Every structure is written in C-alpha cells, then in structure tokens.
JSON list of C-alpha atoms in Angstrom, two decimals:
[
{"chain": "A", "resi": 409, "resn": "GLU", "atom": "CA", "xyz": [116.84, 229.80, 159.54]},
{"chain": "A", "resi": 410, "resn": "THR", "atom": "CA", "xyz": [116.59, 233.38, 157.84]},
{"chain": "A", "resi": 411, "resn": "GLY", "atom": "CA", "xyz": [118.78, 234.57, 155.38]},
{"chain": "A", "resi": 412, "resn": "VAL", "atom": "CA", "xyz": [119.76, 238.21, 154.48]},
{"chain": "A", "resi": 413, "resn": "THR", "atom": "CA", "xyz": [116.82, 240.52, 152.58]},
{"chain": "A", "resi": 414, "resn": "GLN", "atom": "CA", "xyz": [116.76, 244.08, 151.38]},
{"chain": "A", "resi": 415, "resn": "SER", "atom": "CA", "xyz": [114.68, 246.03, 150.03]},
{"chain": "A", "resi": 416, "resn": "PRO", "atom": "CA", "xyz": [113.61, 247.60, 147.94]},
{"chain": "A", "resi": 417, "resn": "THR", "atom": "CA", "xyz": [115.28, 245.18, 145.26]},
{"chain": "A", "resi": 418, "resn": "HIS", "atom": "CA", "xyz": [115.09, 247.94, 142.46]},
{"chain": "A", "resi": 419, "resn": "LEU", "atom": "CA", "xyz": [114.61, 252.02, 142.21]},
{"chain": "A", "resi": 420, "resn": "ILE", "atom": "CA", "xyz": [115.10, 254.38, 140.07]},
{"chain": "A", "resi": 421, "resn": "LYS", "atom": "CA", "xyz": [115.98, 257.94, 141.71]},
{"chain": "A", "resi": 422, "resn": "THR", "atom": "CA", "xyz": [117.15, 261.19, 139.35]},
{"chain": "A", "resi": 423, "resn": "ARG", "atom": "CA", "xyz": [120.24, 263.31, 140.43]},
{"chain": "A", "resi": 424, "resn": "GLY", "atom": "CA", "xyz": [120.55, 265.21, 143.35]},
{"chain": "A", "resi": 425, "resn": "GLN", "atom": "CA", "xyz": [117.69, 263.33, 145.12]},
{"chain": "A", "resi": 426, "resn": "GLN", "atom": "CA", "xyz": [118.52, 260.84, 148.42]},
{"chain": "A", "resi": 427, "resn": "VAL", "atom": "CA", "xyz": [117.77, 257.43, 148.14]},
{"chain": "A", "resi": 428, "resn": "THR", "atom": "CA", "xyz": [117.89, 254.88, 151.52]},
{"chain": "A", "resi": 429, "resn": "LEU", "atom": "CA", "xyz": [118.34, 250.86, 151.12]},
{"chain": "A", "resi": 430, "resn": "ARG", "atom": "CA", "xyz": [117.30, 248.85, 153.66]},
{"chain": "A", "resi": 431, "resn": "CYS", "atom": "CA", "xyz": [118.96, 245.28, 155.16]},
{"chain": "A", "resi": 432, "resn": "SER", "atom": "CA", "xyz": [117.88, 242.88, 157.56]},
{"chain": "A", "resi": 433, "resn": "SER", "atom": "CA", "xyz": [120.37, 240.41, 158.56]},
{"chain": "A", "resi": 434, "resn": "GLN", "atom": "CA", "xyz": [120.70, 237.06, 159.13]},
{"chain": "A", "resi": 435, "resn": "SER", "atom": "CA", "xyz": [119.74, 235.48, 162.38]},
{"chain": "A", "resi": 436, "resn": "GLY", "atom": "CA", "xyz": [122.31, 235.06, 165.08]},
{"chain": "A", "resi": 437, "resn": "HIS", "atom": "CA", "xyz": [124.58, 237.52, 163.20]},
{"chain": "A", "resi": 438, "resn": "ASN", "atom": "CA", "xyz": [125.67, 241.00, 164.80]},
{"chain": "A", "resi": 439, "resn": "THR", "atom": "CA", "xyz": [127.59, 242.03, 162.22]},
{"chain": "A", "resi": 440, "resn": "VAL", "atom": "CA", "xyz": [126.39, 244.35, 158.42]},
{"chain": "A", "resi": 441, "resn": "SER", "atom": "CA", "xyz": [128.56, 245.27, 155.77]},
{"chain": "A", "resi": 442, "resn": "TRP", "atom": "CA", "xyz": [127.67, 246.64, 152.05]},
{"chain": "A", "resi": 443, "resn": "TYR", "atom": "CA", "xyz": [128.87, 246.76, 149.31]},
{"chain": "A", "resi": 444, "resn": "GLN", "atom": "CA", "xyz": [128.53, 248.62, 146.10]},
{"chain": "A", "resi": 445, "resn": "GLN", "atom": "CA", "xyz": [128.94, 246.65, 142.78]},
{"chain": "A", "resi": 446, "resn": "ALA", "atom": "CA", "xyz": [128.52, 248.22, 139.57]},
{"chain": "A", "resi": 447, "resn": "LEU", "atom": "CA", "xyz": [128.20, 246.46, 136.05]},
{"chain": "A", "resi": 448, "resn": "GLY", "atom": "CA", "xyz": [131.30, 244.09, 135.34]},
{"chain": "A", "resi": 449, "resn": "GLN", "atom": "CA", "xyz": [132.99, 244.50, 138.36]},
{"chain": "A", "resi": 450, "resn": "GLY", "atom": "CA", "xyz": [133.26, 243.17, 141.98]},
{"chain": "A", "resi": 451, "resn": "PRO", "atom": "CA", "xyz": [132.07, 244.37, 144.88]},
{"chain": "A", "resi": 452, "resn": "GLN", "atom": "CA", "xyz": [133.73, 247.56, 146.63]},
{"chain": "A", "resi": 453, "resn": "PHE", "atom": "CA", "xyz": [133.02, 247.81, 150.71]},
{"chain": "A", "resi": 454, "resn": "ILE", "atom": "CA", "xyz": [130.97, 250.53, 152.06]},
{"chain": "A", "resi": 455, "resn": "PHE", "atom": "CA", "xyz": [131.07, 250.50, 156.08]},
{"chain": "A", "resi": 456, "resn": "GLN", "atom": "CA", "xyz": [131.21, 247.74, 158.34]},
{"chain": "A", "resi": 457, "resn": "TYR", "atom": "CA", "xyz": [128.30, 248.71, 161.32]},
{"chain": "A", "resi": 458, "resn": "TYR", "atom": "CA", "xyz": [129.63, 246.12, 164.71]},
{"chain": "A", "resi": 459, "resn": "ARG", "atom": "CA", "xyz": [127.05, 246.29, 168.20]},
{"chain": "A", "resi": 460, "resn": "GLU", "atom": "CA", "xyz": [125.04, 249.95, 166.34]},
{"chain": "A", "resi": 461, "resn": "GLU", "atom": "CA", "xyz": [129.10, 250.91, 165.35]},
{"chain": "A", "resi": 462, "resn": "GLU", "atom": "CA", "xyz": [130.73, 252.15, 162.34]},
{"chain": "A", "resi": 463, "resn": "ASN", "atom": "CA", "xyz": [134.02, 250.62, 162.40]},
{"chain": "A", "resi": 464, "resn": "GLY", "atom": "CA", "xyz": [135.29, 249.98, 159.30]},
{"chain": "A", "resi": 465, "resn": "ARG", "atom": "CA", "xyz": [134.70, 252.16, 155.91]},
{"chain": "A", "resi": 466, "resn": "GLY", "atom": "CA", "xyz": [136.06, 252.06, 152.27]},
{"chain": "A", "resi": 467, "resn": "ASN", "atom": "CA", "xyz": [136.74, 255.08, 149.98]},
{"chain": "A", "resi": 468, "resn": "PHE", "atom": "CA", "xyz": [133.30, 256.81, 149.77]},
{"chain": "A", "resi": 469, "resn": "PRO", "atom": "CA", "xyz": [132.41, 259.97, 150.20]},
{"chain": "A", "resi": 470, "resn": "PRO", "atom": "CA", "xyz": [130.53, 260.94, 153.73]},
{"chain": "A", "resi": 471, "resn": "ARG", "atom": "CA", "xyz": [127.56, 261.39, 151.84]},
{"chain": "A", "resi": 472, "resn": "PHE", "atom": "CA", "xyz": [127.34, 256.99, 152.25]},
{"chain": "A", "resi": 473, "resn": "SER", "atom": "CA", "xyz": [125.76, 257.32, 155.58]},
{"chain": "A", "resi": 474, "resn": "GLY", "atom": "CA", "xyz": [123.89, 253.56, 157.82]},
{"chain": "A", "resi": 475, "resn": "LEU", "atom": "CA", "xyz": [123.21, 252.40, 160.35]},
{"chain": "A", "resi": 476, "resn": "GLN", "atom": "CA", "xyz": [122.37, 249.30, 162.08]},
{"chain": "A", "resi": 477, "resn": "PHE", "atom": "CA", "xyz": [119.85, 249.06, 164.90]},
{"chain": "A", "resi": 478, "resn": "PRO", "atom": "CA", "xyz": [119.28, 246.88, 167.90]},
{"chain": "A", "resi": 479, "resn": "ASN", "atom": "CA", "xyz": [117.73, 243.84, 166.14]},
{"chain": "A", "resi": 480, "resn": "TYR", "atom": "CA", "xyz": [121.21, 244.27, 163.67]},
{"chain": "A", "resi": 481, "resn": "SER", "atom": "CA", "xyz": [118.95, 245.40, 160.86]},
{"chain": "A", "resi": 482, "resn": "SER", "atom": "CA", "xyz": [120.66, 248.06, 158.77]},
{"chain": "A", "resi": 483, "resn": "GLU", "atom": "CA", "xyz": [120.29, 251.27, 156.36]},
{"chain": "A", "resi": 484, "resn": "LEU", "atom": "CA", "xyz": [122.41, 252.27, 153.86]},
{"chain": "A", "resi": 485, "resn": "ASN", "atom": "CA", "xyz": [121.48, 255.88, 152.58]},
{"chain": "A", "resi": 486, "resn": "VAL", "atom": "CA", "xyz": [122.65, 257.80, 149.57]},
{"chain": "A", "resi": 487, "resn": "ASN", "atom": "CA", "xyz": [122.38, 261.72, 149.79]},
{"chain": "A", "resi": 488, "resn": "ALA", "atom": "CA", "xyz": [122.71, 263.75, 146.65]},
{"chain": "A", "resi": 489, "resn": "LEU", "atom": "CA", "xyz": [122.71, 261.13, 143.88]},
{"chain": "A", "resi": 490, "resn": "GLU", "atom": "CA", "xyz": [125.21, 260.82, 141.38]},
{"chain": "A", "resi": 491, "resn": "LEU", "atom": "CA", "xyz": [125.28, 258.97, 137.68]},
{"chain": "A", "resi": 492, "resn": "ASP", "atom": "CA", "xyz": [128.36, 256.64, 139.32]},
{"chain": "A", "resi": 493, "resn": "ASP", "atom": "CA", "xyz": [125.92, 255.55, 141.96]},
{"chain": "A", "resi": 494, "resn": "SER", "atom": "CA", "xyz": [123.86, 253.42, 139.49]},
{"chain": "A", "resi": 495, "resn": "ALA", "atom": "CA", "xyz": [125.03, 250.26, 141.02]},
{"chain": "A", "resi": 496, "resn": "LEU", "atom": "CA", "xyz": [123.73, 246.73, 142.67]},
{"chain": "A", "resi": 497, "resn": "TYR", "atom": "CA", "xyz": [124.03, 247.69, 146.42]},
{"chain": "A", "resi": 498, "resn": "LEU", "atom": "CA", "xyz": [124.96, 244.41, 148.76]},
{"chain": "A", "resi": 499, "resn": "CYS", "atom": "CA", "xyz": [124.60, 243.86, 152.77]},
{"chain": "A", "resi": 500, "resn": "ALA", "atom": "CA", "xyz": [126.05, 241.25, 153.94]},
{"chain": "A", "resi": 501, "resn": "SER", "atom": "CA", "xyz": [125.33, 240.02, 157.58]},
{"chain": "A", "resi": 502, "resn": "SER", "atom": "CA", "xyz": [128.10, 237.73, 159.40]},
{"chain": "A", "resi": 503, "resn": "ARG", "atom": "CA", "xyz": [128.47, 236.32, 163.08]},
{"chain": "A", "resi": 504, "resn": "GLY", "atom": "CA", "xyz": [131.68, 238.49, 163.85]},
{"chain": "A", "resi": 505, "resn": "GLN", "atom": "CA", "xyz": [133.38, 241.37, 162.76]},
{"chain": "A", "resi": 506, "resn": "ASP", "atom": "CA", "xyz": [136.83, 239.98, 160.97]},
{"chain": "A", "resi": 507, "resn": "PRO", "atom": "CA", "xyz": [134.81, 239.08, 157.25]},
{"chain": "A", "resi": 508, "resn": "GLY", "atom": "CA", "xyz": [138.29, 236.68, 156.69]},
{"chain": "A", "resi": 509, "resn": "ALA", "atom": "CA", "xyz": [137.39, 234.62, 159.47]},
{"chain": "A", "resi": 510, "resn": "ASN", "atom": "CA", "xyz": [133.52, 234.94, 159.79]},
{"chain": "A", "resi": 511, "resn": "VAL", "atom": "CA", "xyz": [131.77, 233.87, 156.09]},
{"chain": "A", "resi": 512, "resn": "LEU", "atom": "CA", "xyz": [129.72, 236.43, 155.02]},
{"chain": "A", "resi": 513, "resn": "THR", "atom": "CA", "xyz": [126.11, 236.08, 154.17]},
{"chain": "A", "resi": 514, "resn": "PHE", "atom": "CA", "xyz": [124.71, 238.29, 150.94]},
{"chain": "A", "resi": 515, "resn": "GLY", "atom": "CA", "xyz": [121.24, 239.60, 150.17]},
{"chain": "A", "resi": 516, "resn": "ALA", "atom": "CA", "xyz": [120.03, 239.05, 146.62]},
{"chain": "A", "resi": 517, "resn": "GLY", "atom": "CA", "xyz": [120.79, 243.43, 147.02]},
{"chain": "A", "resi": 518, "resn": "SER", "atom": "CA", "xyz": [119.22, 246.50, 145.96]},
{"chain": "A", "resi": 519, "resn": "ARG", "atom": "CA", "xyz": [119.89, 247.85, 141.93]},
{"chain": "A", "resi": 520, "resn": "LEU", "atom": "CA", "xyz": [119.64, 251.41, 141.91]},
{"chain": "A", "resi": 521, "resn": "THR", "atom": "CA", "xyz": [119.60, 253.31, 139.18]},
{"chain": "A", "resi": 522, "resn": "VAL", "atom": "CA", "xyz": [120.03, 257.20, 139.27]},
{"chain": "A", "resi": 523, "resn": "LEU", "atom": "CA", "xyz": [119.08, 259.34, 135.73]},
{"chain": "B", "resi": 1460, "resn": "GLN", "atom": "CA", "xyz": [146.98, 248.05, 139.35]},
{"chain": "B", "resi": 1461, "resn": "LYS", "atom": "CA", "xyz": [144.22, 246.45, 141.28]},
{"chain": "B", "resi": 1462, "resn": "GLU", "atom": "CA", "xyz": [145.09, 244.78, 144.16]},
{"chain": "B", "resi": 1463, "resn": "VAL", "atom": "CA", "xyz": [143.84, 241.31, 143.20]},
{"chain": "B", "resi": 1464, "resn": "GLU", "atom": "CA", "xyz": [143.34, 240.72, 139.66]},
{"chain": "B", "resi": 1465, "resn": "GLN", "atom": "CA", "xyz": [140.73, 238.49, 137.59]},
{"chain": "B", "resi": 1466, "resn": "ASP", "atom": "CA", "xyz": [140.19, 237.55, 134.00]},
{"chain": "B", "resi": 1467, "resn": "PRO", "atom": "CA", "xyz": [136.29, 238.56, 133.15]},
{"chain": "B", "resi": 1468, "resn": "GLY", "atom": "CA", "xyz": [136.67, 236.54, 130.48]},
{"chain": "B", "resi": 1469, "resn": "PRO", "atom": "CA", "xyz": [133.62, 235.48, 129.37]},
{"chain": "B", "resi": 1470, "resn": "LEU", "atom": "CA", "xyz": [135.25, 231.71, 129.64]},
{"chain": "B", "resi": 1471, "resn": "SER", "atom": "CA", "xyz": [132.37, 229.27, 127.61]},
{"chain": "B", "resi": 1472, "resn": "VAL", "atom": "CA", "xyz": [133.31, 225.26, 128.35]},
{"chain": "B", "resi": 1473, "resn": "PRO", "atom": "CA", "xyz": [131.41, 222.29, 127.29]},
{"chain": "B", "resi": 1474, "resn": "GLU", "atom": "CA", "xyz": [129.68, 220.60, 129.60]},
{"chain": "B", "resi": 1475, "resn": "GLY", "atom": "CA", "xyz": [131.76, 217.86, 131.23]},
{"chain": "B", "resi": 1476, "resn": "ALA", "atom": "CA", "xyz": [135.39, 219.76, 131.03]},
{"chain": "B", "resi": 1477, "resn": "ILE", "atom": "CA", "xyz": [137.12, 220.95, 133.94]},
{"chain": "B", "resi": 1478, "resn": "VAL", "atom": "CA", "xyz": [137.10, 224.54, 134.50]},
{"chain": "B", "resi": 1479, "resn": "SER", "atom": "CA", "xyz": [140.22, 226.76, 135.72]},
{"chain": "B", "resi": 1480, "resn": "LEU", "atom": "CA", "xyz": [139.81, 229.60, 137.08]},
{"chain": "B", "resi": 1481, "resn": "ASN", "atom": "CA", "xyz": [142.48, 232.16, 138.45]},
{"chain": "B", "resi": 1482, "resn": "CYS", "atom": "CA", "xyz": [143.06, 234.94, 140.52]},
{"chain": "B", "resi": 1483, "resn": "THR", "atom": "CA", "xyz": [146.52, 237.36, 141.18]},
{"chain": "B", "resi": 1484, "resn": "TYR", "atom": "CA", "xyz": [146.82, 239.29, 144.17]},
{"chain": "B", "resi": 1485, "resn": "SER", "atom": "CA", "xyz": [149.86, 242.24, 145.45]},
{"chain": "B", "resi": 1486, "resn": "ASN", "atom": "CA", "xyz": [149.18, 242.41, 148.57]},
{"chain": "B", "resi": 1487, "resn": "SER", "atom": "CA", "xyz": [151.42, 239.13, 150.54]},
{"chain": "B", "resi": 1488, "resn": "ALA", "atom": "CA", "xyz": [149.19, 240.12, 154.08]},
{"chain": "B", "resi": 1489, "resn": "PHE", "atom": "CA", "xyz": [146.09, 238.16, 152.47]},
{"chain": "B", "resi": 1490, "resn": "GLN", "atom": "CA", "xyz": [145.35, 235.06, 154.46]},
{"chain": "B", "resi": 1491, "resn": "TYR", "atom": "CA", "xyz": [141.59, 234.57, 154.05]},
{"chain": "B", "resi": 1492, "resn": "PHE", "atom": "CA", "xyz": [141.03, 233.61, 150.11]},
{"chain": "B", "resi": 1493, "resn": "MET", "atom": "CA", "xyz": [137.45, 232.84, 149.26]},
{"chain": "B", "resi": 1494, "resn": "TRP", "atom": "CA", "xyz": [135.38, 232.17, 146.31]},
{"chain": "B", "resi": 1495, "resn": "TYR", "atom": "CA", "xyz": [131.57, 232.85, 145.64]},
{"chain": "B", "resi": 1496, "resn": "ARG", "atom": "CA", "xyz": [129.38, 232.41, 142.83]},
{"chain": "B", "resi": 1497, "resn": "GLN", "atom": "CA", "xyz": [127.10, 234.92, 141.68]},
{"chain": "B", "resi": 1498, "resn": "TYR", "atom": "CA", "xyz": [123.75, 234.00, 139.91]},
{"chain": "B", "resi": 1499, "resn": "SER", "atom": "CA", "xyz": [122.55, 236.36, 136.96]},
{"chain": "B", "resi": 1500, "resn": "ARG", "atom": "CA", "xyz": [120.49, 239.15, 139.93]},
{"chain": "B", "resi": 1501, "resn": "LYS", "atom": "CA", "xyz": [121.23, 237.58, 142.98]},
{"chain": "B", "resi": 1502, "resn": "GLY", "atom": "CA", "xyz": [124.06, 238.09, 145.67]},
{"chain": "B", "resi": 1503, "resn": "PRO", "atom": "CA", "xyz": [127.10, 235.58, 145.57]},
{"chain": "B", "resi": 1504, "resn": "GLU", "atom": "CA", "xyz": [127.07, 233.17, 147.66]},
{"chain": "B", "resi": 1505, "resn": "LEU", "atom": "CA", "xyz": [130.53, 231.53, 148.98]},
{"chain": "B", "resi": 1506, "resn": "LEU", "atom": "CA", "xyz": [131.37, 228.03, 147.85]},
{"chain": "B", "resi": 1507, "resn": "MET", "atom": "CA", "xyz": [134.72, 227.61, 148.89]},
{"chain": "B", "resi": 1508, "resn": "TYR", "atom": "CA", "xyz": [136.88, 228.72, 152.23]},
{"chain": "B", "resi": 1509, "resn": "THR", "atom": "CA", "xyz": [141.00, 228.44, 152.40]},
{"chain": "B", "resi": 1510, "resn": "TYR", "atom": "CA", "xyz": [143.10, 230.55, 155.46]},
{"chain": "B", "resi": 1511, "resn": "SER", "atom": "CA", "xyz": [146.84, 230.51, 154.24]},
{"chain": "B", "resi": 1512, "resn": "SER", "atom": "CA", "xyz": [148.06, 228.56, 151.71]},
{"chain": "B", "resi": 1513, "resn": "GLY", "atom": "CA", "xyz": [146.76, 224.70, 150.59]},
{"chain": "B", "resi": 1514, "resn": "ASN", "atom": "CA", "xyz": [143.95, 222.86, 148.95]},
{"chain": "B", "resi": 1515, "resn": "LYS", "atom": "CA", "xyz": [141.17, 222.47, 149.92]},
{"chain": "B", "resi": 1516, "resn": "GLU", "atom": "CA", "xyz": [138.27, 220.13, 147.85]},
{"chain": "B", "resi": 1517, "resn": "ASP", "atom": "CA", "xyz": [134.32, 220.04, 148.26]},
{"chain": "B", "resi": 1518, "resn": "GLY", "atom": "CA", "xyz": [133.11, 217.70, 146.06]},
{"chain": "B", "resi": 1519, "resn": "ARG", "atom": "CA", "xyz": [133.15, 218.94, 142.27]},
{"chain": "B", "resi": 1520, "resn": "PHE", "atom": "CA", "xyz": [135.30, 221.88, 143.61]},
{"chain": "B", "resi": 1521, "resn": "THR", "atom": "CA", "xyz": [139.06, 222.34, 143.83]},
{"chain": "B", "resi": 1522, "resn": "ALA", "atom": "CA", "xyz": [140.21, 225.68, 146.14]},
{"chain": "B", "resi": 1523, "resn": "GLN", "atom": "CA", "xyz": [144.41, 225.82, 145.66]},
{"chain": "B", "resi": 1524, "resn": "VAL", "atom": "CA", "xyz": [146.12, 228.86, 146.98]},
{"chain": "B", "resi": 1525, "resn": "ASP", "atom": "CA", "xyz": [149.83, 229.33, 146.22]},
{"chain": "B", "resi": 1526, "resn": "LYS", "atom": "CA", "xyz": [150.78, 232.68, 148.34]},
{"chain": "B", "resi": 1527, "resn": "SER", "atom": "CA", "xyz": [154.48, 232.64, 147.28]},
{"chain": "B", "resi": 1528, "resn": "SER", "atom": "CA", "xyz": [153.26, 232.97, 143.64]},
{"chain": "B", "resi": 1529, "resn": "LYS", "atom": "CA", "xyz": [150.46, 235.16, 144.71]},
{"chain": "B", "resi": 1530, "resn": "TYR", "atom": "CA", "xyz": [148.39, 233.01, 142.60]},
{"chain": "B", "resi": 1531, "resn": "ILE", "atom": "CA", "xyz": [144.24, 231.36, 144.02]},
{"chain": "B", "resi": 1532, "resn": "SER", "atom": "CA", "xyz": [142.79, 229.00, 141.99]},
{"chain": "B", "resi": 1533, "resn": "LEU", "atom": "CA", "xyz": [139.37, 227.23, 142.14]},
{"chain": "B", "resi": 1534, "resn": "PHE", "atom": "CA", "xyz": [138.93, 224.12, 138.96]},
{"chain": "B", "resi": 1535, "resn": "ILE", "atom": "CA", "xyz": [135.68, 222.69, 138.75]},
{"chain": "B", "resi": 1536, "resn": "ARG", "atom": "CA", "xyz": [135.52, 218.65, 137.69]},
{"chain": "B", "resi": 1537, "resn": "ASP", "atom": "CA", "xyz": [132.50, 217.47, 135.58]},
{"chain": "B", "resi": 1538, "resn": "SER", "atom": "CA", "xyz": [130.72, 220.75, 135.06]},
{"chain": "B", "resi": 1539, "resn": "GLN", "atom": "CA", "xyz": [127.11, 221.15, 134.26]},
{"chain": "B", "resi": 1540, "resn": "PRO", "atom": "CA", "xyz": [125.27, 224.30, 133.04]},
{"chain": "B", "resi": 1541, "resn": "SER", "atom": "CA", "xyz": [123.61, 225.19, 136.23]},
{"chain": "B", "resi": 1542, "resn": "ASP", "atom": "CA", "xyz": [127.59, 225.88, 136.64]},
{"chain": "B", "resi": 1543, "resn": "SER", "atom": "CA", "xyz": [127.35, 228.74, 134.31]},
{"chain": "B", "resi": 1544, "resn": "ALA", "atom": "CA", "xyz": [127.50, 232.25, 136.71]},
{"chain": "B", "resi": 1545, "resn": "THR", "atom": "CA", "xyz": [129.82, 234.69, 137.61]},
{"chain": "B", "resi": 1546, "resn": "TYR", "atom": "CA", "xyz": [132.54, 233.85, 139.54]},
{"chain": "B", "resi": 1547, "resn": "LEU", "atom": "CA", "xyz": [134.71, 236.20, 142.08]},
{"chain": "B", "resi": 1548, "resn": "CYS", "atom": "CA", "xyz": [137.22, 235.84, 143.95]},
{"chain": "B", "resi": 1549, "resn": "ALA", "atom": "CA", "xyz": [137.78, 237.95, 147.50]},
{"chain": "B", "resi": 1550, "resn": "MET", "atom": "CA", "xyz": [140.28, 238.04, 149.68]},
{"chain": "B", "resi": 1551, "resn": "SER", "atom": "CA", "xyz": [141.17, 239.72, 153.01]},
{"chain": "B", "resi": 1552, "resn": "GLY", "atom": "CA", "xyz": [144.20, 240.14, 155.86]},
{"chain": "B", "resi": 1553, "resn": "VAL", "atom": "CA", "xyz": [145.47, 241.64, 159.49]},
{"chain": "B", "resi": 1554, "resn": "ASP", "atom": "CA", "xyz": [145.60, 244.45, 157.57]},
{"chain": "B", "resi": 1555, "resn": "SER", "atom": "CA", "xyz": [142.55, 244.95, 155.45]},
{"chain": "B", "resi": 1556, "resn": "ASN", "atom": "CA", "xyz": [140.26, 247.02, 157.73]},
{"chain": "B", "resi": 1557, "resn": "TYR", "atom": "CA", "xyz": [137.37, 244.98, 158.09]},
{"chain": "B", "resi": 1558, "resn": "GLN", "atom": "CA", "xyz": [136.58, 244.53, 154.40]},
{"chain": "B", "resi": 1559, "resn": "LEU", "atom": "CA", "xyz": [137.02, 241.64, 151.54]},
{"chain": "B", "resi": 1560, "resn": "ILE", "atom": "CA", "xyz": [139.02, 242.91, 148.36]},
{"chain": "B", "resi": 1561, "resn": "TRP", "atom": "CA", "xyz": [137.62, 241.45, 145.59]},
{"chain": "B", "resi": 1562, "resn": "GLY", "atom": "CA", "xyz": [138.55, 240.34, 142.11]},
{"chain": "B", "resi": 1563, "resn": "ALA", "atom": "CA", "xyz": [136.17, 241.75, 138.84]},
{"chain": "B", "resi": 1564, "resn": "GLY", "atom": "CA", "xyz": [134.52, 238.43, 138.57]},
{"chain": "B", "resi": 1565, "resn": "THR", "atom": "CA", "xyz": [134.53, 236.24, 135.52]},
{"chain": "B", "resi": 1566, "resn": "LYS", "atom": "CA", "xyz": [131.39, 234.63, 133.70]},
{"chain": "B", "resi": 1567, "resn": "LEU", "atom": "CA", "xyz": [131.60, 231.69, 133.33]},
{"chain": "B", "resi": 1568, "resn": "ILE", "atom": "CA", "xyz": [129.48, 229.18, 130.86]},
{"chain": "B", "resi": 1569, "resn": "ILE", "atom": "CA", "xyz": [128.46, 226.17, 130.88]},
{"chain": "B", "resi": 1570, "resn": "LYS", "atom": "CA", "xyz": [127.26, 224.89, 126.80]},
{"chain": "B", "resi": 1571, "resn": "PRO", "atom": "CA", "xyz": [124.82, 220.85, 127.27]}
]
C-alpha cells in the first residue's frame, strides 16, 4: 500500500509568479485536503476535495485553488505569489470527508520559498 | 485568542523520563482529538486518536481528554531519543467545516 506522495519537494519562486503542487493519494482514499504550515506553526486548512468537488475551505483567498482528478490525485495552484506564501504545503488523504472520523494520512510536503 | 493553544517549547528531558504534553482549546463542539508527531522535513503522522472524553493507551503512549476543562494531554513513558520530534495536537467537531484545527506544536528533545 503506497502512502501519500507530493511533488516537488522543494521549490523557489519569485513574488508574483504562479505555482502548482501535486499530490497522489493513498490507495483506497477518496478525499484530499491541503494544509499550509508556516515555520514553527501548526498546519492551517486550505481546502478539501471529495469526488472532484471542493467541499470545505479555510480562510485563504481565491488565488489558492485546487483540483481533484478521477484517480483522486490532486493539485494545489497558487497565483500571484506573495512573500507570506513561503511555507510547507501538506497534502493529506483519507477514506471519507469527515477528518474527525477518518484518519488523515499526510505526505512529506512541498516546501515553497517565495523571494 | 487561538482556538487551540499549545506551548511551543522546546521541552528537553533525559532519556527514560515521563513526558507530558498538553493542549487547551476553546470550542466546546470539538469531539475528535488527535496527537500527531512530526519529524524534521517530514509530514505529520498520527500517534493517538480519541473520540470524546477519556483515556487511551497504546504502548508507551497515553492520551487523555478532559472535555469539562477543555484540556488534552499526551504522556510518553520511558522516553527514547527517537521520540525527539514536534508533537502537534489536532481536533475537530461537527462545526469544523471538514478541517482539523491544530495547535502550534511542542518541540520535544530527549537527551541520551
């Protein structure tokens, strides 16, 4: 059983650019959520996708967008990058929508640096 | 005030000591409580999961939830240097909009 894999592991962008981060879900999982973790902080919920639809969103602006594909893999897109977007971006997959009732399995994350 | 408060540490203890990690929260609707461990440059991994109040034990780890005090704890017995990591509490409830609410994490250092 493969776990959650994320790519790329590290990347550097400049302010104003756009970035796409990718995530492959664990086998058998149909729900993907994305979190942003700033240095020294806990993860902050960006959004969740279930059956290719966004069904929950945290306090992030519309320039953060995502997709879930029929094979349950996912992308996170961030437009017009700002310096404060520098963080570790975590993808998590689970068997169901409720993160309380369904264990989240996290990937190792994509570390984004915005200069 | 944050919904979940957690002392960031670092907490440094000698090998073999009992470690106590804690979180407080403000939302009485939380009913699912988790502890995750995060090693440097890795994603969080689930250690303990508790529904509602009570205790749960798994090997050297014990999780406690006191909903009346809005306080959760993780105890680690016979701590090992390999336990050195950041420990994050996370919680969720019926009004959480499909998200986990996290503490800031406590950095734990076990000295050999």
